[in-house]
C-alpha atoms as a PDB file:
ATOM      1  CA  MET A   1      -8.661  -9.755  -7.521  1.00  0.00           C
ATOM      2  CA  SER A   2     -11.900 -11.229  -6.150  1.00  0.00           C
ATOM      3  CA  ALA A   3     -11.889 -14.116  -3.885  1.00  0.00           C
ATOM      4  CA  HIS A   4     -11.862 -15.029  -0.202  1.00  0.00           C
ATOM      5  CA  ALA A   5      -8.904 -14.142   2.099  1.00  0.00           C
ATOM      6  CA  THR A   6      -9.337 -17.047   4.406  1.00  0.00           C
ATOM      7  CA  ALA A   7      -7.622 -15.519   7.420  1.00  0.00           C
ATOM      8  CA  CYS A   8      -9.935 -12.550   7.082  1.00  0.00           C
ATOM      9  CA  ARG A   9     -13.191 -14.569   6.308  1.00  0.00           C
ATOM     10  CA  HIS A  10     -14.030 -11.798   3.988  1.00  0.00           C
ATOM     11  CA  ALA A  11     -14.393 -11.498   0.170  1.00  0.00           C
ATOM     12  CA  VAL A  12     -11.449  -9.086  -0.831  1.00  0.00           C
ATOM     13  CA  ALA A  13     -11.727  -7.175  -4.064  1.00  0.00           C
ATOM     14  CA  LEU A  14     -10.457  -4.192  -5.805  1.00  0.00           C
ATOM     15  CA  ARG A  15     -12.630  -1.435  -7.302  1.00  0.00           C
ATOM     16  CA  ASP A  16     -11.640   1.513  -9.500  1.00  0.00           C
ATOM     17  CA  LEU A  17     -11.410   4.881  -7.885  1.00  0.00           C
ATOM     18  CA  ARG A  18     -14.483   7.305  -7.940  1.00  0.00           C
ATOM     19  CA  ALA A  19     -14.804  10.897  -7.932  1.00  0.00           C
ATOM     20  CA  ASP A  20     -16.434  10.681  -4.336  1.00  0.00           C
ATOM     21  CA  ASP A  21     -13.659   8.552  -2.787  1.00  0.00           C
ATOM     22  CA  ASP A  22     -11.552  11.612  -1.676  1.00  0.00           C
ATOM     23  CA  GLU A  23     -12.688  11.611   1.871  1.00  0.00           C
ATOM     24  CA  PHE A  24     -12.522   7.943   2.263  1.00  0.00           C
ATOM     25  CA  LEU A  25      -8.866   7.884   0.886  1.00  0.00           C
ATOM     26  CA  TYR A  26      -8.193  10.687   3.391  1.00  0.00           C
ATOM     27  CA  ARG A  27      -9.309   8.500   6.042  1.00  0.00           C
ATOM     28  CA  VAL A  28      -7.061   5.522   4.944  1.00  0.00           C
ATOM     29  CA  TYR A  29      -4.037   8.007   4.808  1.00  0.00           C
ATOM     30  CA  ALA A  30      -4.888   9.530   8.280  1.00  0.00           C
ATOM     31  CA  GLY A  31      -5.204   5.937   9.737  1.00  0.00           C
ATOM     32  CA  THR A  32      -1.575   5.319   8.931  1.00  0.00           C
ATOM     33  CA  ARG A  33      -0.391   8.452  10.556  1.00  0.00           C
ATOM     34  CA  LEU A  34      -2.340   8.942  13.717  1.00  0.00           C
ATOM     35  CA  GLU A  35      -0.012   6.881  15.901  1.00  0.00           C
ATOM     36  CA  GLU A  36       3.009   8.771  14.846  1.00  0.00           C
ATOM     37  CA  LEU A  37       1.372  12.052  15.640  1.00  0.00           C
ATOM     38  CA  ALA A  38      -0.124  11.086  18.912  1.00  0.00           C
ATOM     39  CA  PRO A  39       2.974  11.925  21.198  1.00  0.00           C
ATOM     40  CA  LEU A  40       2.938  15.542  19.817  1.00  0.00           C
ATOM     41  CA  GLY A  41       0.050  16.401  21.988  1.00  0.00           C
ATOM     42  CA  TRP A  42      -1.726  18.371  19.139  1.00  0.00           C
ATOM     43  CA  SER A  43      -5.344  19.014  19.247  1.00  0.00           C
ATOM     44  CA  VAL A  44      -7.783  17.067  17.012  1.00  0.00           C
ATOM     45  CA  GLU A  45      -8.150  20.061  14.827  1.00  0.00           C
ATOM     46  CA  GLN A  46      -4.269  20.507  14.444  1.00  0.00           C
ATOM     47  CA  VAL A  47      -3.821  17.049  13.595  1.00  0.00           C
ATOM     48  CA  ASP A  48      -6.573  17.126  11.041  1.00  0.00           C
ATOM     49  CA  THR A  49      -5.314  20.213   9.422  1.00  0.00           C
ATOM     50  CA  PHE A  50      -1.650  18.752   9.268  1.00  0.00           C
ATOM     51  CA  LEU A  51      -2.910  15.461   7.974  1.00  0.00           C
ATOM     52  CA  ARG A  52      -5.244  17.028   5.282  1.00  0.00           C
ATOM     53  CA  MET A  53      -2.187  19.206   4.114  1.00  0.00           C
ATOM     54  CA  GLN A  54       0.100  16.213   3.998  1.00  0.00           C
ATOM     55  CA  TYR A  55      -2.588  14.035   2.180  1.00  0.00           C
ATOM     56  CA  ALA A  56      -3.094  16.693  -0.454  1.00  0.00           C
ATOM     57  CA  ALA A  57       0.588  16.977  -1.085  1.00  0.00           C
ATOM     58  CA  GLN A  58       0.910  13.172  -1.422  1.00  0.00           C
ATOM     59  CA  ARG A  59      -2.244  12.804  -3.611  1.00  0.00           C
ATOM     60  CA  SER A  60      -0.788  15.677  -5.888  1.00  0.00           C
ATOM     61  CA  ASP A  61       2.528  13.889  -6.226  1.00  0.00           C
ATOM     62  CA  TYR A  62       0.892  10.447  -7.016  1.00  0.00           C
ATOM     63  CA  TRP A  63      -1.329  11.834  -9.517  1.00  0.00           C
ATOM     64  CA  ARG A  64       1.520  13.818 -11.158  1.00  0.00           C
ATOM     65  CA  ASN A  65       3.992  11.065 -11.307  1.00  0.00           C
ATOM     66  CA  TYR A  66       2.195   7.766 -11.593  1.00  0.00           C
ATOM     67  CA  ASP A  67      -0.350   6.140 -14.053  1.00  0.00           C
ATOM     68  CA  THR A  68      -3.360   6.145 -11.784  1.00  0.00           C
ATOM     69  CA  THR A  69      -5.175   3.434 -13.809  1.00  0.00           C
ATOM     70  CA  ARG A  70      -3.910   0.960 -11.276  1.00  0.00           C
ATOM     71  CA  PHE A  71      -5.029   2.698  -8.200  1.00  0.00           C
ATOM     72  CA  HIS A  72      -7.758   0.950  -6.556  1.00  0.00           C
ATOM     73  CA  VAL A  73      -9.846   0.823  -3.522  1.00  0.00           C
ATOM     74  CA  VAL A  74      -9.728  -2.292  -1.451  1.00  0.00           C
ATOM     75  CA  THR A  75     -12.969  -3.785  -0.446  1.00  0.00           C
ATOM     76  CA  CYS A  76     -13.746  -6.375   2.153  1.00  0.00           C
ATOM     77  CA  ASP A  77     -17.198  -7.936   1.736  1.00  0.00           C
ATOM     78  CA  GLY A  78     -18.281  -4.834  -0.362  1.00  0.00           C
ATOM     79  CA  VAL A  79     -17.059  -2.483   2.432  1.00  0.00           C
ATOM     80  CA  ASP A  80     -14.379  -0.004   1.545  1.00  0.00           C
ATOM     81  CA  ALA A  81     -11.260  -1.062   3.624  1.00  0.00           C
ATOM     82  CA  GLY A  82      -8.076   0.550   2.154  1.00  0.00           C
ATOM     83  CA  ARG A  83      -6.267   1.616  -0.848  1.00  0.00           C
ATOM     84  CA  LEU A  84      -3.859  -0.360  -3.246  1.00  0.00           C
ATOM     85  CA  TYR A  85      -1.820   1.828  -5.704  1.00  0.00           C
ATOM     86  CA  VAL A  86       0.281  -0.042  -8.086  1.00  0.00           C
ATOM     87  CA  GLN A  87       2.650   1.011 -11.027  1.00  0.00           C
ATOM     88  CA  ARG A  88       3.510  -1.599 -13.608  1.00  0.00           C
ATOM     89  CA  GLY A  89       6.754  -1.081 -15.580  1.00  0.00           C
ATOM     90  CA  SER A  90       8.805  -2.922 -18.063  1.00  0.00           C
ATOM     91  CA  ASP A  91      10.968  -4.505 -15.386  1.00  0.00           C
ATOM     92  CA  GLU A  92       9.000  -3.979 -12.069  1.00  0.00           C
ATOM     93  CA  LEU A  93       5.630  -3.961 -10.388  1.00  0.00           C
ATOM     94  CA  ARG A  94       5.924  -1.258  -7.955  1.00  0.00           C
ATOM     95  CA  ILE A  95       3.565  -0.999  -5.002  1.00  0.00           C
ATOM     96  CA  VAL A  96       3.234   2.766  -4.728  1.00  0.00           C
ATOM     97  CA  ASP A  97       0.909   2.588  -1.713  1.00  0.00           C
ATOM     98  CA  ILE A  98      -0.829  -0.256   0.194  1.00  0.00           C
ATOM     99  CA  ALA A  99      -2.791   0.915   3.254  1.00  0.00           C
ATOM    100  CA  LEU A 100      -5.808  -0.418   5.184  1.00  0.00           C
ATOM    101  CA  LEU A 101      -8.017   1.223   7.696  1.00  0.00           C
ATOM    102  CA  PRO A 102      -6.947   0.115  11.246  1.00  0.00           C
ATOM    103  CA  GLU A 103     -10.095  -2.085  11.614  1.00  0.00           C
ATOM    104  CA  PHE A 104      -9.193  -4.180   8.605  1.00  0.00           C
ATOM    105  CA  ARG A 105      -5.478  -4.716   9.577  1.00  0.00           C
ATOM    106  CA  GLY A 106      -4.352  -7.979  10.749  1.00  0.00           C
ATOM    107  CA  ARG A 107      -6.972  -9.918   9.207  1.00  0.00           C
ATOM    108  CA  GLY A 108      -5.331 -11.414   6.034  1.00  0.00           C
ATOM    109  CA  VAL A 109      -6.343  -8.778   3.617  1.00  0.00           C
ATOM    110  CA  GLY A 110      -2.806  -7.354   3.006  1.00  0.00           C
ATOM    111  CA  GLY A 111      -1.355 -10.793   2.698  1.00  0.00           C
ATOM    112  CA  TYR A 112      -4.071 -11.775   0.059  1.00  0.00           C
ATOM    113  CA  LEU A 113      -3.315  -8.628  -1.950  1.00  0.00           C
ATOM    114  CA  LEU A 114       0.475  -9.367  -1.750  1.00  0.00           C
ATOM    115  CA  ALA A 115      -0.030 -12.896  -2.857  1.00  0.00           C
ATOM    116  CA  GLN A 116      -1.998 -11.825  -5.808  1.00  0.00           C
ATOM    117  CA  LEU A 117       0.473  -9.160  -6.814  1.00  0.00           C
ATOM    118  CA  ALA A 118       3.345 -11.726  -6.421  1.00  0.00           C
ATOM    119  CA  ALA A 119       1.503 -14.143  -8.663  1.00  0.00           C
ATOM    120  CA  GLU A 120       1.117 -11.420 -11.292  1.00  0.00           C
ATOM    121  CA  ALA A 121       4.699 -10.326 -10.973  1.00  0.00           C
ATOM    122  CA  ASP A 122       5.913 -13.903 -11.312  1.00  0.00           C
ATOM    123  CA  ALA A 123       3.804 -14.618 -14.313  1.00  0.00           C
ATOM    124  CA  ALA A 124       5.215 -11.628 -16.017  1.00  0.00           C
ATOM    125  CA  GLY A 125       8.882 -12.102 -14.806  1.00  0.00           C
ATOM    126  CA  LEU A 126       8.786  -8.718 -12.924  1.00  0.00           C
ATOM    127  CA  ALA A 127      10.528  -7.817  -9.666  1.00  0.00           C
ATOM    128  CA  MET A 128       8.134  -6.255  -6.980  1.00  0.00           C
ATOM    129  CA  ARG A 129       9.296  -3.033  -5.230  1.00  0.00           C
ATOM    130  CA  ILE A 130       7.990  -1.052  -2.470  1.00  0.00           C
ATOM    131  CA  HIS A 131       9.346   1.760  -0.216  1.00  0.00           C
ATOM    132  CA  VAL A 132       8.697   1.266   3.332  1.00  0.00           C
ATOM    133  CA  GLU A 133       9.333   3.577   6.347  1.00  0.00           C
ATOM    134  CA  ARG A 134      11.941   2.257   8.600  1.00  0.00           C
ATOM    135  CA  ASP A 135       9.520   1.679  11.602  1.00  0.00           C
ATOM    136  CA  ASN A 136       6.493   0.361   9.631  1.00  0.00           C
ATOM    137  CA  PRO A 137       5.371  -2.988  11.033  1.00  0.00           C
ATOM    138  CA  ALA A 138       4.328  -4.089   7.601  1.00  0.00           C
ATOM    139  CA  GLN A 139       7.809  -4.798   6.604  1.00  0.00           C
ATOM    140  CA  HIS A 140       7.531  -8.056   8.528  1.00  0.00           C
ATOM    141  CA  LEU A 141       4.735  -9.071   6.137  1.00  0.00           C
ATOM    142  CA  TYR A 142       6.896  -8.080   3.167  1.00  0.00           C
ATOM    143  CA  LEU A 143       9.812 -10.176   4.520  1.00  0.00           C
ATOM    144  CA  ARG A 144       7.596 -13.216   4.811  1.00  0.00           C
ATOM    145  CA  PHE A 145       6.481 -12.730   1.023  1.00  0.00           C
ATOM    146  CA  GLY A 146      10.236 -12.779   0.108  1.00  0.00           C
ATOM    147  CA  PHE A 147      11.035  -9.162   0.004  1.00  0.00           C
ATOM    148  CA  ALA A 148      14.420  -8.159   0.932  1.00  0.00           C
ATOM    149  CA  PHE A 149      15.944  -4.761   1.996  1.00  0.00           C
ATOM    150  CA  ARG A 150      17.847  -2.722  -0.487  1.00  0.00           C
ATOM    151  CA  GLU A 151      19.513   0.156   1.394  1.00  0.00           C
ATOM    152  CA  GLU A 152      19.012   3.709   0.480  1.00  0.00           C
ATOM    153  CA  ALA A 153      21.234   6.089   2.323  1.00  0.00           C
ATOM    154  CA  ASP A 154      20.051   8.979   4.638  1.00  0.00           C
ATOM    155  CA  SER A 155      16.186   8.170   3.934  1.00  0.00           C
ATOM    156  CA  ILE A 156      13.366   7.399   6.227  1.00  0.00           C
ATOM    157  CA  TYR A 157      12.183   5.015   3.591  1.00  0.00           C
ATOM    158  CA  ARG A 158      13.889   1.727   2.642  1.00  0.00           C
ATOM    159  CA  LEU A 159      13.482  -0.083  -0.657  1.00  0.00           C
ATOM    160  CA  MET A 160      12.371  -3.477  -0.296  1.00  0.00           C
ATOM    161  CA  GLU A 161      12.526  -5.899  -3.449  1.00  0.00           C
ATOM    162  CA  ARG A 162      11.076  -9.202  -4.252  1.00  0.00           C
ATOM    163  CA  LEU A 163      12.654 -10.895  -7.220  1.00  0.00           C
ATOM    164  CA  PRO A 164      10.417 -13.003  -9.529  1.00  0.00           C
ATOM    165  CA  ARG A 165       9.975 -16.603  -8.934  1.00  0.00           C
ATOM    166  CA  ASN A 166       9.816 -18.726 -12.150  1.00  0.00           C
ATOM    167  CA  HIS A 167       7.703 -21.839 -11.083  1.00  0.00           C
ATOM    168  CA  ASP A 168       8.140 -23.576 -14.426  1.00  0.00           C
ATOM    169  CA  ALA A 169      11.770 -23.339 -14.443  1.00  0.00           C
ATOM    170  CA  SER A 170      12.197 -24.778 -10.692  1.00  0.00           C
ATOM    171  CA  ARG A 171       9.824 -27.758 -11.762  1.00  0.00           C
ATOM    172  CA  ALA A 172      12.057 -28.417 -14.718  1.00  0.00           C
ATOM    173  CA  ALA A 173      15.317 -28.673 -12.708  1.00  0.00           C
END
C-alpha cells in the first residue's frame, strides 16, 4: 500500500513491525484513550501506569490470538503515523485494529487505508469486519465505506461489517 492519500497530501505506506516499535505502538494506543480518561482527574503518572498496563494486556491478547504477519505500522511521508492490524480468514478480512496518532487524524490516511483494504476484500470476495466502541467517531468513516452495524448484546463494542462488492458482476448486469 504505497501511494498518495490526496486529502492528506502525504505518501501513505505500511511497513512491517520492528523490534524497536513497542514504545511507538504504546503512544498510538495511548492516543486513542487519553480523551476518555481525562475526566477522571488522574495524574499524568497514574494515566501512564494505567495505559501501559492496558496496552500490555491488549498486546498480549493480539499476539496470542492473531497472525501478526499482517500487523503493520502506518507511515505518512516516511514518518510513523499509526498502526493497522489485519487478520485475513477464509471468509473475511478482519480489521483487528486501526489507529492513528492524533496529529495524523482527519487527513485522509484512514480513508485511504480503508479503500485499499476494501479493494483487497472485494477482489477476494471477502466481507470486512471490525469491532468498534459505541462512541468511537471513526464509525462514521466506516459507514461511509459501506459498513453496517451488526448488533452484539451487552457489549461496549459493536460489530460492523462490509459485504464484498463484485464490480465485474455489476457491469455484466
